[in-house]
Amino acid sequence: MLTNEYLKRVYEDTQNRNAADKEFLQAVYEVFDSLQPYVEKHPELEKNGIMERLVEPDRMVSFRVAWVDDAGKVRVNRGYRCQFNSSIGPYKGGLRFHPTVTRSVIKFLGFEQIFKNSLTSLPLGGGKGGSDFDPKGKSDGEIMRFCQAFMTELHRYIGADVDVPAGDIGVGGREIGYLFGQYKFLKNNFTGVLTGKGLEFGGSLARTEATGYGLLYFVEEMFRCMRCESLEGKTVVISGAGNVAIYAAQKATQLGAKVVTMSDSKGYVYDPNGINLDVMKQIKEVERARISEYAKRVPGVTYGDNRSDVWKIPCDIALPCATQNELDEESAKALVANGVQAVAEGANMPSTPEAIEYLLAHGVLFGPAKAANAGGVATSGLEMSQNSQRYSWSFEEVDKKLKNIMVNIFHNSYNASKDCGMEGNLVVGANVAGFIKVSNAMLAEGVF
Ligand code: NDP
């Protein structure tokens, strides 16, 4: 609960000015709540209006994206780019193409990105963008025309030293390729303006794997430090079957754990023998088909059409890797009743505030998204470095840097939680550690 007068006042004002932006307000409240002990001790924050400035994006553009479908019909979607905060580096954050995208979703993601990017220790500001366009069921030609139309407007606002978008839900290698091609065409300029690019045109090895791998490096370090245990033999439940989920499952398996579930927006599969990733990748990455296909192809697998039932499967570790607010209090109760030891967020804000409170109150190790899924943007930062140098590192080099970054993020968050008198509460630790660098830079740079 917010008890600090300054934070309470700024939050109420934010509520009044953004009444319709539910997800954004949820993200702001969570950050404010955990910053209270730090804000109490730093009156210069109020004097310099840091929190008022922090919740107001530098700029937010919304634009029409008109394109022509295969039947010759003109379609119109809405595009967004939120440039939230550039105090420690150029805006950086992914693009999401999904029918659930709204101004509020983009703002919440952009706000979270400020702290996540700060935690990576790389010089990256926070931003996010996307569209309510639904890539499902569209032909490659339609995807290309949409991406070209989207970039025709977006290119005015971005640049390698200004704002560097990447992928997110619905935006993978194919979409980044089309977006990059259109930017290059419009600007006649080959720069590292997007990350997650193909390896042939400036992409980084290990970027595809980075968010999922990074999540597991974080979880591995969390278990090593807080439980003196490895991941060997642990049972893992994962939601989602996209980029983050697939590579989280791959690294968990490499580290000796067994992943027994994955899901998509239509349902989930439970495979007691451990998910066969070759089959899953074929279905999700190549065929772009529904997850129910997995149950048809692999013997002994159960398919359920209520995707939130994944949290009812007994496990040691739960990794929500699909979307926001997918793990609620009821799911948290089911996980605790079945003896879960840790929950770490691969997706952005997948756990509701009530779920987080319940898990922490029951001694479950909890890795919040800002810290646990920062491996993707960190590797995007490494892709930017390689582009600037006109050079590329090997898979092993990038993977080693990624692992170091994730281990450091864990320790910085853990140490910050200790400094705040809440040892082991990584929600507080990650928010405080991410915030300090950003607020110090804002104080140093003057009022904007
Ligand atoms: P993908 O599009 O590759 O996969 C998303 C997965 O989540 C799919 O299985 C999808 O199912 C499911 N999903 C998406 N939206 C919903 C919804 N509203 N309800 C239920 N299921 C849904 O995305 P990513 O794997 O890249 O992203 C997953 C999460 O991780 C997001 O929260 C993203 O912000 C976060 N993230 C991603 C990073 C990255 O590098 N890609 C970096 C850091 C965070 P279906 O196919 O049926 O829609």
PDB file of C-alpha atoms and ligand atoms in Angstrom, residues 96 98 100 109 116 128 136 167-171 207-208 210-211 239-245 263-266 284 290 307 321-324 326 346-349 373-374 376-377, ligand 1:
ATOM      1  CA  ARG A  96       4.148  -5.941 -30.366  1.00  0.00           C
ATOM      2  CA  HIS A  98      -1.434  -8.380 -31.396  1.00  0.00           C
ATOM      3  CA  THR A 100      -4.987  -6.770 -27.633  1.00  0.00           C
ATOM      4  CA  LEU A 109       5.522  -1.995 -21.496  1.00  0.00           C
ATOM      5  CA  LYS A 116      14.707  -3.330 -17.142  1.00  0.00           C
ATOM      6  CA  LYS A 128       7.929   0.310 -26.726  1.00  0.00           C
ATOM      7  CA  LYS A 136      -2.323 -14.817 -37.348  1.00  0.00           C
ATOM      8  CA  GLY A 167      10.565  -7.815 -31.593  1.00  0.00           C
ATOM      9  CA  ASP A 168       7.933  -8.804 -29.039  1.00  0.00           C
ATOM     10  CA  ILE A 169       4.682 -10.768 -29.297  1.00  0.00           C
ATOM     11  CA  GLY A 170       3.840 -11.289 -32.983  1.00  0.00           C
ATOM     12  CA  VAL A 171       7.097  -9.715 -34.183  1.00  0.00           C
ATOM     13  CA  ARG A 207      19.575 -13.001 -29.939  1.00  0.00           C
ATOM     14  CA  THR A 208      16.833 -15.506 -30.805  1.00  0.00           C
ATOM     15  CA  ALA A 210      18.497 -14.680 -25.432  1.00  0.00           C
ATOM     16  CA  THR A 211      15.316 -13.979 -23.443  1.00  0.00           C
ATOM     17  CA  SER A 239       3.176 -21.060 -20.370  1.00  0.00           C
ATOM     18  CA  GLY A 240       3.423 -19.792 -23.934  1.00  0.00           C
ATOM     19  CA  ALA A 241       5.008 -21.459 -26.932  1.00  0.00           C
ATOM     20  CA  GLY A 242       6.593 -18.465 -28.607  1.00  0.00           C
ATOM     21  CA  ASN A 243      10.136 -17.172 -28.728  1.00  0.00           C
ATOM     22  CA  VAL A 244      10.626 -16.766 -24.968  1.00  0.00           C
ATOM     23  CA  ALA A 245       8.900 -20.022 -23.977  1.00  0.00           C
ATOM     24  CA  SER A 263       0.618 -23.420 -23.966  1.00  0.00           C
ATOM     25  CA  ASP A 264      -0.733 -20.989 -26.519  1.00  0.00           C
ATOM     26  CA  SER A 265      -3.767 -18.729 -26.472  1.00  0.00           C
ATOM     27  CA  LYS A 266      -6.073 -21.668 -27.228  1.00  0.00           C
ATOM     28  CA  LYS A 284       5.278 -23.341 -33.644  1.00  0.00           C
ATOM     29  CA  ARG A 290      -1.885 -24.527 -32.820  1.00  0.00           C
ATOM     30  CA  ARG A 307      -4.697 -22.444 -20.821  1.00  0.00           C
ATOM     31  CA  CYS A 321       6.204 -16.757 -20.746  1.00  0.00           C
ATOM     32  CA  ALA A 322       3.045 -15.735 -22.668  1.00  0.00           C
ATOM     33  CA  THR A 323       1.428 -12.420 -21.760  1.00  0.00           C
ATOM     34  CA  GLN A 324       0.397  -9.930 -19.062  1.00  0.00           C
ATOM     35  CA  GLU A 326      -1.894 -14.603 -17.095  1.00  0.00           C
ATOM     36  CA  GLY A 346       9.596 -14.619 -18.868  1.00  0.00           C
ATOM     37  CA  ALA A 347       6.676 -12.505 -20.082  1.00  0.00           C
ATOM     38  CA  ASN A 348       6.150  -8.861 -19.097  1.00  0.00           C
ATOM     39  CA  MET A 349       3.927  -8.414 -16.009  1.00  0.00           C
ATOM     40  CA  ASN A 373      13.545 -11.458 -18.775  1.00  0.00           C
ATOM     41  CA  ALA A 374      16.108  -8.699 -19.376  1.00  0.00           C
ATOM     42  CA  GLY A 376      16.542 -10.240 -24.626  1.00  0.00           C
ATOM     43  CA  VAL A 377      17.097  -6.513 -24.472  1.00  0.00           C
TER      44      VAL A 377
HETATM   45  P1  NDP B   1       5.598 -14.715 -29.269  1.00  0.00           P
HETATM   46  O1  NDP B   1       4.653 -13.984 -30.134  1.00  0.00           O
HETATM   47  O2  NDP B   1       6.749 -15.417 -29.871  1.00  0.00           O
HETATM   48  O3  NDP B   1       4.803 -15.782 -28.378  1.00  0.00           O
HETATM   49  C1  NDP B   1       3.777 -15.392 -27.527  1.00  0.00           C
HETATM   50  C2  NDP B   1       3.159 -16.619 -26.902  1.00  0.00           C
HETATM   51  O4  NDP B   1       2.212 -16.211 -25.915  1.00  0.00           O
HETATM   52  C3  NDP B   1       2.405 -17.483 -27.886  1.00  0.00           C
HETATM   53  O5  NDP B   1       2.422 -18.806 -27.456  1.00  0.00           O
HETATM   54  C4  NDP B   1       0.990 -16.880 -27.813  1.00  0.00           C
HETATM   55  O6  NDP B   1      -0.021 -17.807 -28.177  1.00  0.00           O
HETATM   56  C5  NDP B   1       0.880 -16.553 -26.341  1.00  0.00           C
HETATM   57  N1  NDP B   1       0.015 -15.370 -26.166  1.00  0.00           N
HETATM   58  C6  NDP B   1       0.229 -14.123 -26.654  1.00  0.00           C
HETATM   59  N2  NDP B   1      -0.780 -13.292 -26.309  1.00  0.00           N
HETATM   60  C7  NDP B   1      -1.622 -14.019 -25.588  1.00  0.00           C
HETATM   61  C8  NDP B   1      -2.835 -13.719 -24.930  1.00  0.00           C
HETATM   62  N3  NDP B   1      -3.383 -12.489 -24.943  1.00  0.00           N
HETATM   63  N4  NDP B   1      -3.419 -14.726 -24.242  1.00  0.00           N
HETATM   64  C9  NDP B   1      -2.858 -15.951 -24.216  1.00  0.00           C
HETATM   65  N5  NDP B   1      -1.718 -16.299 -24.816  1.00  0.00           N
HETATM   66  C10 NDP B   1      -1.100 -15.342 -25.486  1.00  0.00           C
HETATM   67  O7  NDP B   1       6.087 -13.643 -28.168  1.00  0.00           O
HETATM   68  P2  NDP B   1       7.370 -13.691 -27.239  1.00  0.00           P
HETATM   69  O8  NDP B   1       7.668 -15.075 -26.833  1.00  0.00           O
HETATM   70  O9  NDP B   1       8.412 -12.863 -27.878  1.00  0.00           O
HETATM   71  O10 NDP B   1       6.849 -12.851 -25.986  1.00  0.00           O
HETATM   72  C11 NDP B   1       6.199 -13.466 -24.867  1.00  0.00           C
HETATM   73  C12 NDP B   1       6.260 -12.541 -23.679  1.00  0.00           C
HETATM   74  O11 NDP B   1       7.625 -12.269 -23.349  1.00  0.00           O
HETATM   75  C13 NDP B   1       5.615 -11.162 -23.865  1.00  0.00           C
HETATM   76  O12 NDP B   1       5.074 -10.729 -22.636  1.00  0.00           O
HETATM   77  C14 NDP B   1       6.807 -10.281 -24.228  1.00  0.00           C
HETATM   78  O13 NDP B   1       6.557  -8.916 -23.910  1.00  0.00           O
HETATM   79  C15 NDP B   1       7.864 -10.873 -23.309  1.00  0.00           C
HETATM   80  N6  NDP B   1       9.235 -10.590 -23.696  1.00  0.00           N
HETATM   81  C16 NDP B   1       9.714 -10.943 -24.932  1.00  0.00           C
HETATM   82  C17 NDP B   1      11.021 -10.693 -25.252  1.00  0.00           C
HETATM   83  C18 NDP B   1      11.624 -11.164 -26.531  1.00  0.00           C
HETATM   84  O14 NDP B   1      12.857 -11.028 -26.679  1.00  0.00           O
HETATM   85  N7  NDP B   1      10.883 -11.719 -27.459  1.00  0.00           N
HETATM   86  C19 NDP B   1      11.911  -9.955 -24.322  1.00  0.00           C
HETATM   87  C20 NDP B   1      11.348  -9.722 -23.025  1.00  0.00           C
HETATM   88  C21 NDP B   1      10.045 -10.005 -22.760  1.00  0.00           C
HETATM   89  P3  NDP B   1      -0.717 -17.626 -29.606  1.00  0.00           P
HETATM   90  O15 NDP B   1       0.332 -17.960 -30.617  1.00  0.00           O
HETATM   91  O16 NDP B   1      -1.844 -18.593 -29.592  1.00  0.00           O
HETATM   92  O17 NDP B   1      -1.164 -16.194 -29.665  1.00  0.00           O
END
